[in-house]
Short mmCIF file of C-alpha atoms and ligand atoms in Angstrom, two decimals:
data_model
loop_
_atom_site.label_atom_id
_atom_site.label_comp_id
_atom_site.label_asym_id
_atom_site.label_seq_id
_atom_site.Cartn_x
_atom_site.Cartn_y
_atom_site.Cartn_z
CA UNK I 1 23.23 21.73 -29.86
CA UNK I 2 24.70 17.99 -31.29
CA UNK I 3 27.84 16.80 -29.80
CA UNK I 4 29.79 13.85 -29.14
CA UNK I 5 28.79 12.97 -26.10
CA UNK I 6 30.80 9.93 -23.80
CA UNK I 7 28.33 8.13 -21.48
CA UNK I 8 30.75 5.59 -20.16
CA UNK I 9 34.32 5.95 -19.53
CA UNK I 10 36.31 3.44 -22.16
CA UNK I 11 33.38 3.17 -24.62
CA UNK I 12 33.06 5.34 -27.63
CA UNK I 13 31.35 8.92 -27.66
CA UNK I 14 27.90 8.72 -29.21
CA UNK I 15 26.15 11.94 -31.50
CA UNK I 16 23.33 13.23 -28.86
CA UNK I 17 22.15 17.01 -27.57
CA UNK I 18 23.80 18.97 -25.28
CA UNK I 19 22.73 22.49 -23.93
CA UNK I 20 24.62 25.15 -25.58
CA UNK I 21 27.63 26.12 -22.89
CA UNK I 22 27.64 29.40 -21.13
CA UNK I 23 30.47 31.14 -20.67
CA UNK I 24 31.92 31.55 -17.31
CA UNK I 25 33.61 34.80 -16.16
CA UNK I 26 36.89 35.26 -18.22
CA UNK I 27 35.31 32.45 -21.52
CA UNK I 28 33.60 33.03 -24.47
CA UNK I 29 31.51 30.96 -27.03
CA UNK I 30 33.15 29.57 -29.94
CA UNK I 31 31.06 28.35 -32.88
CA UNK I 32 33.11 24.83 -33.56
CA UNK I 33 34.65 24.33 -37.07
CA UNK I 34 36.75 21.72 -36.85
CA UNK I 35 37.73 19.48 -33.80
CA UNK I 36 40.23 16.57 -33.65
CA UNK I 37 40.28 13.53 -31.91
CA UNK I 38 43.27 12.91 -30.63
CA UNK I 39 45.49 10.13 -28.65
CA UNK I 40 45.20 12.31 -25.13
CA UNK I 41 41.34 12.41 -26.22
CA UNK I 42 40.72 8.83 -26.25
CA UNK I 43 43.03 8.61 -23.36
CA UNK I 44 41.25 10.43 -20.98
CA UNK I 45 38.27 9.54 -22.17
CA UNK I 46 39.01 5.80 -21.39
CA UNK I 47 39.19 6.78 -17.85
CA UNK I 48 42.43 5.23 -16.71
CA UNK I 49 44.48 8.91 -17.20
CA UNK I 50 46.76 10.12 -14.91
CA UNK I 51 44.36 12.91 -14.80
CA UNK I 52 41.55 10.34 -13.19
CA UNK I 53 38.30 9.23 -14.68
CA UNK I 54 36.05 12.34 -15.81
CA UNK I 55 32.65 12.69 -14.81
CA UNK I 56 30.14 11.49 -17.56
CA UNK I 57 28.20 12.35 -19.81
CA UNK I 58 30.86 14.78 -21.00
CA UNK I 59 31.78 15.97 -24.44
CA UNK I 60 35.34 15.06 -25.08
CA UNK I 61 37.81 17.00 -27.51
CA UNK I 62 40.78 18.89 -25.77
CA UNK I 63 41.31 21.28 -28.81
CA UNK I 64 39.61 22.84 -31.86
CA UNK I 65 39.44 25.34 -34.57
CA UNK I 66 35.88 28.40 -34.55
CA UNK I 67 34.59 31.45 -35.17
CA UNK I 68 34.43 33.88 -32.37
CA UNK I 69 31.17 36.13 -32.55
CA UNK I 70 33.15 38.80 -34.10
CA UNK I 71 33.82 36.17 -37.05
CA UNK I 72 37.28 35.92 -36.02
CA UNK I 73 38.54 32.24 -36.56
CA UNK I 74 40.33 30.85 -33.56
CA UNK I 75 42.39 28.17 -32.27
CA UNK I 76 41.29 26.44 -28.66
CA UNK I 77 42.57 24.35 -25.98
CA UNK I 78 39.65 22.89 -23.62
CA UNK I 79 40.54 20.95 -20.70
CA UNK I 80 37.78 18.70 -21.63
CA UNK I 81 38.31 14.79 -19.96
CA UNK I 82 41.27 16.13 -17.65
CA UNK I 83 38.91 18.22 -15.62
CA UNK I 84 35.27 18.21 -15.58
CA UNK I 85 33.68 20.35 -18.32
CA UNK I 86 32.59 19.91 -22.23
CA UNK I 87 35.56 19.37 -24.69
CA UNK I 88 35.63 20.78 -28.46
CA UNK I 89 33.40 17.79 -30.10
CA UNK I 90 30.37 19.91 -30.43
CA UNK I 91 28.57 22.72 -32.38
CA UNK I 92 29.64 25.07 -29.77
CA UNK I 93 32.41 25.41 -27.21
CA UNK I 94 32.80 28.28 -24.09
CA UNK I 95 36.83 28.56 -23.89
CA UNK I 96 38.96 31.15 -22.26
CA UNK I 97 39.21 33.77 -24.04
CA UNK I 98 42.72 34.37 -23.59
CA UNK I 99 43.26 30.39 -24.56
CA UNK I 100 42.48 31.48 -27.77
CA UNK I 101 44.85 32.24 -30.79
CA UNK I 102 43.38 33.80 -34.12
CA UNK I 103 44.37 32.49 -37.39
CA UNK I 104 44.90 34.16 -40.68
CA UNK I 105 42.60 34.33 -42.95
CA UNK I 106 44.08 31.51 -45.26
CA UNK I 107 43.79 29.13 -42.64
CA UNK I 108 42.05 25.70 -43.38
CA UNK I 109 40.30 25.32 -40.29
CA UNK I 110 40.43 21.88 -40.79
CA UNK I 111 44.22 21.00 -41.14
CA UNK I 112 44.82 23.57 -38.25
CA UNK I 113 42.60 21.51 -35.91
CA UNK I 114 44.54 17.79 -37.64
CA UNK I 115 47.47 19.94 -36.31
CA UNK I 116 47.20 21.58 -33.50
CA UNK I 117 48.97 20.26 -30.01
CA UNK I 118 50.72 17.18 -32.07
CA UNK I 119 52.59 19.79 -33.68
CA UNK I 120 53.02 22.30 -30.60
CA UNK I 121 54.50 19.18 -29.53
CA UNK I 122 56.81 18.73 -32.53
CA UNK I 123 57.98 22.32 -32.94
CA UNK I 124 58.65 23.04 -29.13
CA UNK I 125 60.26 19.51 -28.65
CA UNK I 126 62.42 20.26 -31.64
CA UNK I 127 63.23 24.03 -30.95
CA UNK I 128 62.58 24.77 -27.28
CA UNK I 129 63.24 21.80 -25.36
CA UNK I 130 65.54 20.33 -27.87
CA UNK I 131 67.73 23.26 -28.96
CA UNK I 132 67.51 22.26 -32.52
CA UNK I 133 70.40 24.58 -34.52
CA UNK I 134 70.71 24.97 -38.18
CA UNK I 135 72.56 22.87 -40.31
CA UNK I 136 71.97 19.96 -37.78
CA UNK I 137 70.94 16.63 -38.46
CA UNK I 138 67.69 15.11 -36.98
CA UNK I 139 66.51 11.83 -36.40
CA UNK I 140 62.82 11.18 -36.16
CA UNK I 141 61.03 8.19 -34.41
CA UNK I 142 57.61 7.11 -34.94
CA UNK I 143 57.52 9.51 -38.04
CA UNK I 144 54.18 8.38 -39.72
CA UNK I 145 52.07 9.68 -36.72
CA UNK I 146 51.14 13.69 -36.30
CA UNK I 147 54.01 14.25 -33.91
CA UNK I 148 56.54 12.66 -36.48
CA UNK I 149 54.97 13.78 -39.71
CA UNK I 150 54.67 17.50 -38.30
CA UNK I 151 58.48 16.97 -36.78
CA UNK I 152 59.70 16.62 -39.73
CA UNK I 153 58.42 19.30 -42.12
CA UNK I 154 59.36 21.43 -38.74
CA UNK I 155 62.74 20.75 -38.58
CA UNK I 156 63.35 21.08 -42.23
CA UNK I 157 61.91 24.83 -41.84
CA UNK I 158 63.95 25.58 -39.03
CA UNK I 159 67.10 25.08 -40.60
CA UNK I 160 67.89 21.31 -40.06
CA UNK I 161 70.14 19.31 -42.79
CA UNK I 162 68.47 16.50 -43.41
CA UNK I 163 66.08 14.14 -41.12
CA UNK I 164 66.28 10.50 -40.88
CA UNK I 165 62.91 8.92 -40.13
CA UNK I 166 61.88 5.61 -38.77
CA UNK I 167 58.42 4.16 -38.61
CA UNK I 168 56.18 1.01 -38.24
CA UNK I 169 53.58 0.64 -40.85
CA UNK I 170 54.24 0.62 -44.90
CA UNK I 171 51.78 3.67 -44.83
CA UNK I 172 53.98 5.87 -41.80
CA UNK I 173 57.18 5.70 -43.75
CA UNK I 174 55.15 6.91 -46.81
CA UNK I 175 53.91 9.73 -45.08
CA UNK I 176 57.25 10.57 -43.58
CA UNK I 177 58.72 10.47 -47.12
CA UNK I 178 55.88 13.16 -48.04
CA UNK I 179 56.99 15.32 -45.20
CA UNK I 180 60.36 15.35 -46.31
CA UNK I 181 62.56 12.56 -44.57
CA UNK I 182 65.40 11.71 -46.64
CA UNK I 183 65.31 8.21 -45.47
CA UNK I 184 62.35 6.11 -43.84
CA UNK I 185 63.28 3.43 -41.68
CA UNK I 186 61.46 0.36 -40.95
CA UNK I 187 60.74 -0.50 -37.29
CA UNK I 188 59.69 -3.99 -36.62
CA UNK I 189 58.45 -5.88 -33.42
CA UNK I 190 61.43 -8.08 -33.42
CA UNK I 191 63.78 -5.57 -33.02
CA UNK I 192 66.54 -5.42 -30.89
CA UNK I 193 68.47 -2.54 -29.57
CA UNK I 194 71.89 -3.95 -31.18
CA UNK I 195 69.62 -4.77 -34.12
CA UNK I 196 67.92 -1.35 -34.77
CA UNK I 197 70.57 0.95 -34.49
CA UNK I 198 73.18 -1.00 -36.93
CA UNK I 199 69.97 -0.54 -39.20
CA UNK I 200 69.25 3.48 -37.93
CA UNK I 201 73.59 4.20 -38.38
CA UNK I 202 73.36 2.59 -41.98
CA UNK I 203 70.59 5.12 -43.19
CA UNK I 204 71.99 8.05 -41.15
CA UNK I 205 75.17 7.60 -42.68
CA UNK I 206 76.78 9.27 -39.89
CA UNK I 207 75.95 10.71 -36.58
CA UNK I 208 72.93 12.66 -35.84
CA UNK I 209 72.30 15.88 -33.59
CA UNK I 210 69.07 15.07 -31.87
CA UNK I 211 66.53 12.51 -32.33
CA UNK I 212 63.02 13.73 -31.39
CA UNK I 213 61.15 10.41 -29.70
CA UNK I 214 57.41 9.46 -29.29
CA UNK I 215 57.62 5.87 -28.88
CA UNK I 216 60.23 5.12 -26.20
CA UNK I 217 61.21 1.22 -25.92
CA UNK I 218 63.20 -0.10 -28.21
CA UNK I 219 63.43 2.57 -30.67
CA UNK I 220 64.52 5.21 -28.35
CA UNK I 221 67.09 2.72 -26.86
CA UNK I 222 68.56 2.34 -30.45
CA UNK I 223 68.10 5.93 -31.01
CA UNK I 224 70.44 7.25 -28.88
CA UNK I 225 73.43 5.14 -30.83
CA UNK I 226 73.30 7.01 -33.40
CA UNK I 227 73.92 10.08 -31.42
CA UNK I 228 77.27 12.03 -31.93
CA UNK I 229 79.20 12.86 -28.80
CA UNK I 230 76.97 15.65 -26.57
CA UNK I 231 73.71 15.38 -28.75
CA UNK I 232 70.25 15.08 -27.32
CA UNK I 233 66.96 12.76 -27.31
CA UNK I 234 63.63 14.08 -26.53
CA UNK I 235 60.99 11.85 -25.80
CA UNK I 236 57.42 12.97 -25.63
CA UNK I 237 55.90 9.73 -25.65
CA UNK I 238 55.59 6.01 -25.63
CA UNK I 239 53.90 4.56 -27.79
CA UNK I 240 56.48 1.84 -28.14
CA UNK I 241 56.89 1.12 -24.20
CA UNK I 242 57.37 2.39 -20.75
CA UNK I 243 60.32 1.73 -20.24
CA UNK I 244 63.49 1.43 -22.36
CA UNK I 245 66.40 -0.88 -22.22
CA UNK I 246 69.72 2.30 -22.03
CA UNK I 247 72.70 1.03 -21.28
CA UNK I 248 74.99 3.14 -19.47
CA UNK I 249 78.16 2.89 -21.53
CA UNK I 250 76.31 4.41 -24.58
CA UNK I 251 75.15 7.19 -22.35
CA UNK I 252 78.38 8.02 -20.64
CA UNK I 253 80.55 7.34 -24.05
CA UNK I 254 78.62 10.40 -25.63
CA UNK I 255 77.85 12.28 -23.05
CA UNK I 256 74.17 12.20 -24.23
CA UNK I 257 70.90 14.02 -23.19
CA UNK I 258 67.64 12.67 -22.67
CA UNK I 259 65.08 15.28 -21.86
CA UNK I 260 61.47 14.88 -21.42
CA UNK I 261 58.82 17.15 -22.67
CA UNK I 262 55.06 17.63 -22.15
CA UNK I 263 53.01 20.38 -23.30
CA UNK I 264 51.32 20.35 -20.31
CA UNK I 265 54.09 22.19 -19.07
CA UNK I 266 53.71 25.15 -21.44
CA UNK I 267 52.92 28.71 -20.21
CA UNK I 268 49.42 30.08 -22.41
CA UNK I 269 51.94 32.55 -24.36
CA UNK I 270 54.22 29.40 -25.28
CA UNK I 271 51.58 27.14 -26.51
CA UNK I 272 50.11 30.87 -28.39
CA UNK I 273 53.36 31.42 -29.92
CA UNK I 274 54.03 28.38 -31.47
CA UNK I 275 50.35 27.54 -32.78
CA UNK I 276 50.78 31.12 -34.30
CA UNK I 277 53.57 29.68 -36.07
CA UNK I 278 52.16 26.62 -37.09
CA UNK I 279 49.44 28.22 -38.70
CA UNK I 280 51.23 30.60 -40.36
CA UNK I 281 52.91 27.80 -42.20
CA UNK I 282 49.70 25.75 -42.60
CA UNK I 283 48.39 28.20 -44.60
CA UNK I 284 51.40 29.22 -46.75
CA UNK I 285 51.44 25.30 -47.68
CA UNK I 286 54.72 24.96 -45.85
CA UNK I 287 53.22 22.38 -43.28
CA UNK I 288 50.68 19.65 -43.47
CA UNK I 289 49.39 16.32 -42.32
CA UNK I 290 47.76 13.63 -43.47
CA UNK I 291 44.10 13.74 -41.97
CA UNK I 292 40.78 12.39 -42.75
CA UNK I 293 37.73 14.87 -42.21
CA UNK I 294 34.00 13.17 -40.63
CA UNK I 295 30.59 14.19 -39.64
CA UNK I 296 29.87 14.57 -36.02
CA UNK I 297 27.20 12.09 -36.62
CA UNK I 298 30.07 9.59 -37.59
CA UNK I 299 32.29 9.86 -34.27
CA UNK I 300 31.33 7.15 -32.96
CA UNK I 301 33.05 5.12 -36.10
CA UNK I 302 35.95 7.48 -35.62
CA UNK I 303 36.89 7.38 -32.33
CA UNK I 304 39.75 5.08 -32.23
CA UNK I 305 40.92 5.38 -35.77
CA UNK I 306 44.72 4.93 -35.66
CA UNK I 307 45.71 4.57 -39.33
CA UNK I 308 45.26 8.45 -39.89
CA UNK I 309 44.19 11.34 -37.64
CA UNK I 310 40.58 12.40 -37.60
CA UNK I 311 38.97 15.89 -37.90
CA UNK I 312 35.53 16.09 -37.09
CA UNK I 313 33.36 19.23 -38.43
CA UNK I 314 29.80 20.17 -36.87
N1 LIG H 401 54.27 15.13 -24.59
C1 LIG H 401 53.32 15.81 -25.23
O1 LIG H 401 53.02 16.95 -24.89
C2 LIG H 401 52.64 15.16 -26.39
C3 LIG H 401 51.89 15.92 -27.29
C4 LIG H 401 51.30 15.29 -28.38
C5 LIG H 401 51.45 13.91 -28.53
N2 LIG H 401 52.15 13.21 -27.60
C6 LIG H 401 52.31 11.75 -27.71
O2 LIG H 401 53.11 11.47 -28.82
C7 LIG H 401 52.69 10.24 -29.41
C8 LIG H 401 52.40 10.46 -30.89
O3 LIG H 401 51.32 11.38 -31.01
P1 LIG H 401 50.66 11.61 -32.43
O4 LIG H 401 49.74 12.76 -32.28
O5 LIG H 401 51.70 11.63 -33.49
O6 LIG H 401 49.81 10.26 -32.55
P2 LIG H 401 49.34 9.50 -33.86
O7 LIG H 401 49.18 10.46 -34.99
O8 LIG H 401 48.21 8.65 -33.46
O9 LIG H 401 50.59 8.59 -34.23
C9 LIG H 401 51.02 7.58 -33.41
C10 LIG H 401 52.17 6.91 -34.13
O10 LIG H 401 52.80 6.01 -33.22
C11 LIG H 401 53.22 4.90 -33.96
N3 LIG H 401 53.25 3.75 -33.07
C12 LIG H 401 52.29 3.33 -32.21
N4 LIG H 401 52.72 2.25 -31.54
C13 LIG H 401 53.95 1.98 -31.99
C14 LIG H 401 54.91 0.99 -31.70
N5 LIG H 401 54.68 0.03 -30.79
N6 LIG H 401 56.09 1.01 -32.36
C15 LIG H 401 56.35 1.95 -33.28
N7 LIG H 401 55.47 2.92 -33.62
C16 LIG H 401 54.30 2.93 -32.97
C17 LIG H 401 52.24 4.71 -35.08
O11 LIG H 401 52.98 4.19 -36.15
P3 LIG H 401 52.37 3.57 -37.48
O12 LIG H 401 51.50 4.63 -38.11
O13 LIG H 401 53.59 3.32 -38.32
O14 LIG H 401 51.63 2.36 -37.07
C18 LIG H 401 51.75 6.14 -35.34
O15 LIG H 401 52.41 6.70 -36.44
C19 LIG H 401 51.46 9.78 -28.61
O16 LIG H 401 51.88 8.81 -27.66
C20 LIG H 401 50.99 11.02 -27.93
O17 LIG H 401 50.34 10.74 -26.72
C21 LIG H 401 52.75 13.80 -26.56
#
């Protein structure tokens, strides 16, 4: 079969041949629709992971949207470049079976897969982990990427008021604006803490309930002043930095949260439950994301795209 195979551990995957996989007890073979790359992808597959450097030649691609051999389309995780194993970026995949969630027939296979875990991110950061009520008011960082873009429209359907969004590029705070963010906020390299919250209070216009954080740093520093008294920050990245400067008066004033997330830390019915969701308002034209759609003979081109996210079909 083709696939996008990785050779060398920090150098893009190239189009080659792979044998088609076969299943292992408890998997079965998904015909691939479409597969995203994504951040963990190129991640892992540069070898410095927390997960360690995976064996090569592998084919990367830790999720992906197929037809099971009953024609059933499906949703799949892989663990593809955090163990050893083949990933989604292929014609075929072997996946557990009970990984797999089925879609509805109105599904786009394509925006599912430009979903996918950002957005089991977004809606279980937002809802599960961050306790999101309606009628609150939300606050999203780094709003042009999947995580933000999907965080918003999210937020809006589960009852939020209003979100405020804040991203880097001319292009994010469009897209945020698309998803629904009453206000985009710029965020700029020479920000400072004092700086970028005066600037995140004026566009609130008044306190927020939770502020849902991919980038860390700075932002999520500023972030957490615009907080009202017991509300909560959860970070589920950092994009923006390691670290971040908190100072402990801002903290104690409103007796804040911070509370980390990873969907690593998801049981199989979790991730299930909220990628049934997601679909479901995929393909009702309640949820989307800006994505760009290649040719697996392209990947190599595509690999570290950052300006939009990438969905590659067979
Ligand atoms: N914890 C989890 O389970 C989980 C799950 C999914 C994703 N994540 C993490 O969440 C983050 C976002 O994921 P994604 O899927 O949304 O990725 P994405 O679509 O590639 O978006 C990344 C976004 O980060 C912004 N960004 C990058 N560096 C920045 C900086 N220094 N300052 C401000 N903004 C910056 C970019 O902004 P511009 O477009 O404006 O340049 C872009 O919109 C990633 O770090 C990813 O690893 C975590």
């Amino acid at each position: 079969m083709r696939a996008a195979v990785l050779h060398t551990c920090g150098m893009p995957p190239v189009p080659g041949d792979r044998p088609v996989p076969v299943p292992a007890d408890g998997e079965i073979l998904i015909r691939v629709t479409a597969a995203s790359i994504t951040p963990l992808d190129v991640l892992c597959a540069g070898g410095r992971s927390y997960f360690g450097a995976p064996p090569t030649p592998y084919v990367p691609g830790v999720q992906g949207v197929g037809v099971r051999d009953d024609g059933t389309a499906v949703w799949f995780p892989t663990s593809a470049g955090m163990r050893p194993g083949d990933g989604s970026l292929a014609e075929y995949a072997a996946v557990r079976a009970t990984d797999t969630v089925e879609l509805p027939d109105a599904a786009d296979h394509r925006l599912v897969a430009a979903l996918g875990l950002s957005a089991v991110a977004a809606q279980l950061a937002l809802t599960w982990r961050g306790e999101l009520q309606a009628g609150e008011r939300v606050l999203v960082l780094g709003a042009g990427g999947v995580v933000g873009q999907a965080a918003i429209q999210l937020a809006l359907l589960a009852g939020a008021d209003s979100v405020v969004a804040a991203a880097r590029s001319d292009a994010g705070r469009e897209r945020a604006a698309r998803a629904g963010a009453a206000v985009a906020v710029p965020l700029k390299e020479s920000d400072d803490v004092a700086g970028l919250a005066a600037r995140l209070q004026a566009a609130a216009d008044g306190p927020v309930d939770l502020v849902l954080d991919p980038l860390f740093g700075i932002p999520a520093a500023a972030a957490l002043r615009t907080l009202r008294p017991g509300g909560r920050l959860v970070n589920l990245g950092s994009a923006a930095g390691e670290t971040a400067p908190v100072d402990s008066a801002t903290l104690r004033a409103g007796s804040l949260r911070i509370l980390g997330y990873t969907n690593n830390e998801l049981t199989a019915a979790q991730r299930s439950a909220a990628l049934t969701v997601i679909a479901a308002h995929a393909a009702a034209g309640r949820l989307t994301v800006d994505h760009e759609t290649v040719r697996l003979s392209d990947v190599t081109a595509a690999w570290q795209r950052t300006d939009r996210r990438v969905v590659v079909v067979p």
